[in-house]
Amino acid sequence: MNTSLFQELKERAIDTQLCFFCGTCVAVCPADCIVFKDNGPELDGECTDCGQCLETCPGLGAPLQELDSLVFGRLKTEEEDQSGMGIFIKDRNLVSGDEEIFNCGYTGGKITAILAYLLDKKEIDAAIISSWGKTSPFNWLSWPMIAKSRDDLINGTGSKYVFSPNLIALKEILDMKDIDDVALVGLGCHIQGLRKLQYLGKTYSNLVKKVKYSFGLYCGAPMKQKDDFLLHVAKLCEVSEQDIIQVDFRRVSMEFDVVYEVVLKDGRKVSKQMNIFELFQILPQYQCWKRCRLCTDYSAEYADISFGGAHVTSRTPAGEDIVKRAIDDGWLITPQQNTNSMIDNMVEEIDRSMVMMKKVKNKKRIFDYRAKGNPTPEYD
């Protein structure tokens, strides 16, 4: 079996923890010989040595200046970069104007509201989102879901804090005759993967042609490897990690109380509820996935619109147009004044600390790793 170029991908990205399980390699493989299994991408067939998995892998890096030019027509300034916000048109604090979506959303249902709005206006036929729990074939991963209805969107609401190979769905929608236009939702790394495919051009144009909009999520929560994640959940729920067959995670109150729920091999369900800020104190006890320690994108800088905390950040004219119309039609509204100033202050502090981590600490870490000969993503 000829595995030389996939083997190179494995050695350079997967074995070095530069892979962040986005699913790009699965989507681009013309021989359909790369599959996503419990431990990530694996070879399942004869590699044709085309090299497309290596060329497109965003874990190995992305030409950020070229992506600036592709998406915005100019390079970001040093001030825009250091702010952590990148290039944008307007940043607003908005939540869903739909009560049902507001109540089930993680921070006010803003991204679900935008997607439901676009489906309602028939501007998209589906959205590529992520769903955890029984939807995922693997207990430590969320999984891409092609949402075609409001109910689908509501079933996929909420942050997950785990990897999700959303870009696999780019291949899945190619032959769906009822889908012409989609919105892709992902973290900054997923959006970089999409933009890299668009930048590389003709070879991958068919794969991305149905993506009408890209929506990114602010991400300041570095992921954990499989064993550490399952150990963390098992300790919280006071069960054995070997007994866990399914994990789900959701917000259960407006005060950012969240709950882990696990399904065990014997059919029992066990849950653990806590405040999200308590969870943020627990997560650093476990080793961070290496690639997350080398990520410099907190605010999903290459999306049409980025969402997170108190942010709806429109970046492109198309994104700003959607936000304006959604406000005019009542799908997005200004939130009522939060009476809990402590939460407001903590959210602002999270922004500040995440920008420091991504734009200062992680950039320095890339420099230090590279100086020692350790593998790092290649940016400009």
Short mmCIF file of N, CA, C and O in Angstrom, two decimals, residues 13-14 17-24 36 41 56-61 141 162-167 187-193 223 289 291-292 295 377 379:
data_model
loop_
_atom_site.label_atom_id
_atom_site.label_comp_id
_atom_site.label_asym_id
_atom_site.label_seq_id
_atom_site.Cartn_x
_atom_site.Cartn_y
_atom_site.Cartn_z
N ALA A 13 1.71 16.36 11.05
CA ALA A 13 0.55 17.02 11.67
C ALA A 13 -0.08 16.19 12.78
O ALA A 13 -0.28 16.69 13.89
N ILE A 14 -0.40 14.94 12.50
CA ILE A 14 -1.17 14.15 13.46
C ILE A 14 -0.30 13.74 14.65
O ILE A 14 -0.66 13.97 15.81
N GLN A 17 0.70 16.62 17.08
CA GLN A 17 -0.42 17.38 17.66
C GLN A 17 -0.62 18.74 16.99
O GLN A 17 -1.17 19.66 17.59
N LEU A 18 -0.20 18.88 15.73
CA LEU A 18 -0.57 20.08 14.97
C LEU A 18 -1.94 19.91 14.33
O LEU A 18 -2.56 20.89 13.92
N CYS A 19 -2.40 18.69 14.21
CA CYS A 19 -3.77 18.42 13.74
C CYS A 19 -4.76 18.91 14.79
O CYS A 19 -4.59 18.66 15.98
N PHE A 20 -5.80 19.63 14.34
CA PHE A 20 -6.86 19.99 15.29
C PHE A 20 -8.19 19.37 14.87
O PHE A 20 -9.26 19.87 15.22
N PHE A 21 -8.14 18.27 14.12
CA PHE A 21 -9.31 17.44 13.86
C PHE A 21 -10.43 18.21 13.15
O PHE A 21 -11.60 18.07 13.47
N CYS A 22 -10.05 19.04 12.16
CA CYS A 22 -11.04 19.85 11.45
C CYS A 22 -11.75 19.08 10.35
O CYS A 22 -12.82 19.47 9.91
N GLY A 23 -11.14 17.99 9.87
CA GLY A 23 -11.76 17.18 8.83
C GLY A 23 -11.42 17.58 7.41
O GLY A 23 -11.91 16.97 6.46
N THR A 24 -10.54 18.58 7.22
CA THR A 24 -10.20 19.03 5.87
C THR A 24 -9.62 17.90 5.03
O THR A 24 -9.99 17.71 3.86
N PHE A 36 -12.29 9.52 9.24
CA PHE A 36 -12.16 10.06 10.58
C PHE A 36 -12.63 9.00 11.56
O PHE A 36 -13.79 8.58 11.54
N PRO A 41 -7.89 11.44 11.94
CA PRO A 41 -7.77 10.97 10.56
C PRO A 41 -6.88 9.73 10.47
O PRO A 41 -5.82 9.66 11.08
N THR A 56 -3.56 21.20 1.89
CA THR A 56 -4.68 21.96 2.44
C THR A 56 -4.72 21.98 3.96
O THR A 56 -5.47 22.77 4.54
N CYS A 57 -3.94 21.18 4.63
CA CYS A 57 -4.04 21.02 6.09
C CYS A 57 -3.84 22.36 6.81
O CYS A 57 -2.73 22.91 6.82
N PRO A 58 -4.87 22.90 7.45
CA PRO A 58 -4.69 24.16 8.18
C PRO A 58 -3.93 23.98 9.49
O PRO A 58 -3.41 24.94 10.04
N GLY A 59 -3.85 22.74 9.97
CA GLY A 59 -3.05 22.50 11.16
C GLY A 59 -1.59 22.79 10.92
O GLY A 59 -0.87 23.22 11.83
N LEU A 60 -1.13 22.58 9.67
CA LEU A 60 0.25 22.87 9.32
C LEU A 60 0.48 24.35 9.06
O LEU A 60 1.62 24.78 8.90
N GLY A 61 -0.61 25.12 9.01
CA GLY A 61 -0.48 26.56 8.84
C GLY A 61 -1.39 27.11 7.76
O GLY A 61 -2.11 26.36 7.07
N LEU A 141 -15.76 13.72 21.03
CA LEU A 141 -15.84 14.67 19.93
C LEU A 141 -17.27 15.12 19.70
O LEU A 141 -18.21 14.35 19.86
N VAL A 162 -14.99 21.00 22.79
CA VAL A 162 -14.28 19.83 22.30
C VAL A 162 -14.07 19.99 20.80
O VAL A 162 -14.67 20.84 20.15
N PHE A 163 -13.22 19.14 20.23
CA PHE A 163 -12.97 19.16 18.79
C PHE A 163 -14.22 18.75 18.02
O PHE A 163 -15.06 17.99 18.52
N SER A 164 -14.32 19.23 16.78
CA SER A 164 -15.41 18.83 15.89
C SER A 164 -14.93 18.93 14.44
O SER A 164 -14.52 20.00 14.01
N PRO A 165 -14.94 17.84 13.68
CA PRO A 165 -14.45 17.85 12.30
C PRO A 165 -15.47 18.41 11.31
O PRO A 165 -15.89 17.73 10.37
N ASN A 166 -15.84 19.67 11.49
CA ASN A 166 -16.93 20.24 10.71
C ASN A 166 -16.70 20.25 9.20
O ASN A 166 -17.65 20.19 8.42
N LEU A 167 -15.43 20.33 8.76
CA LEU A 167 -15.18 20.47 7.34
C LEU A 167 -15.41 19.17 6.57
O LEU A 167 -15.47 19.18 5.34
N LEU A 187 -14.94 27.17 14.52
CA LEU A 187 -13.96 27.97 15.25
C LEU A 187 -13.05 28.68 14.25
O LEU A 187 -13.13 28.44 13.04
N GLY A 188 -12.18 29.53 14.77
CA GLY A 188 -11.26 30.22 13.88
C GLY A 188 -10.43 29.27 13.04
O GLY A 188 -10.14 29.54 11.87
N CYS A 189 -10.06 28.11 13.59
CA CYS A 189 -9.26 27.14 12.85
C CYS A 189 -10.05 26.56 11.69
O CYS A 189 -9.49 26.33 10.60
N HIS A 190 -11.34 26.28 11.90
CA HIS A 190 -12.17 25.80 10.80
C HIS A 190 -12.29 26.85 9.68
O HIS A 190 -12.22 26.52 8.49
N ILE A 191 -12.48 28.10 10.10
CA ILE A 191 -12.64 29.16 9.10
C ILE A 191 -11.34 29.35 8.33
O ILE A 191 -11.35 29.57 7.11
N GLN A 192 -10.20 29.26 9.00
CA GLN A 192 -8.93 29.32 8.29
C GLN A 192 -8.82 28.18 7.28
O GLN A 192 -8.32 28.36 6.17
N GLY A 193 -9.31 26.99 7.67
CA GLY A 193 -9.30 25.87 6.74
C GLY A 193 -10.14 26.13 5.51
O GLY A 193 -9.72 25.85 4.38
N MET A 223 -8.25 22.98 23.70
CA MET A 223 -8.84 21.65 23.79
C MET A 223 -7.90 20.68 24.52
O MET A 223 -6.71 20.92 24.67
N TRP A 289 -3.93 20.69 24.31
CA TRP A 289 -3.51 20.17 23.01
C TRP A 289 -2.50 21.13 22.39
O TRP A 289 -2.71 22.34 22.38
N ARG A 291 -1.52 22.10 19.42
CA ARG A 291 -1.89 23.05 18.36
C ARG A 291 -2.65 24.25 18.92
O ARG A 291 -2.52 25.37 18.40
N CYS A 292 -3.44 24.04 19.98
CA CYS A 292 -4.17 25.15 20.58
C CYS A 292 -3.21 26.14 21.25
O CYS A 292 -3.51 27.33 21.35
N CYS A 295 -2.09 28.61 18.50
CA CYS A 295 -3.14 29.32 17.76
C CYS A 295 -3.09 30.81 18.09
O CYS A 295 -2.98 31.19 19.26
N PRO A 377 3.08 25.48 13.24
CA PRO A 377 2.37 25.85 12.02
C PRO A 377 3.12 26.95 11.29
O PRO A 377 3.76 27.81 11.91
N TYR A 379 2.87 30.20 9.26
CA TYR A 379 2.04 31.32 8.85
C TYR A 379 2.85 32.12 7.82
O TYR A 379 3.53 31.53 6.99
#
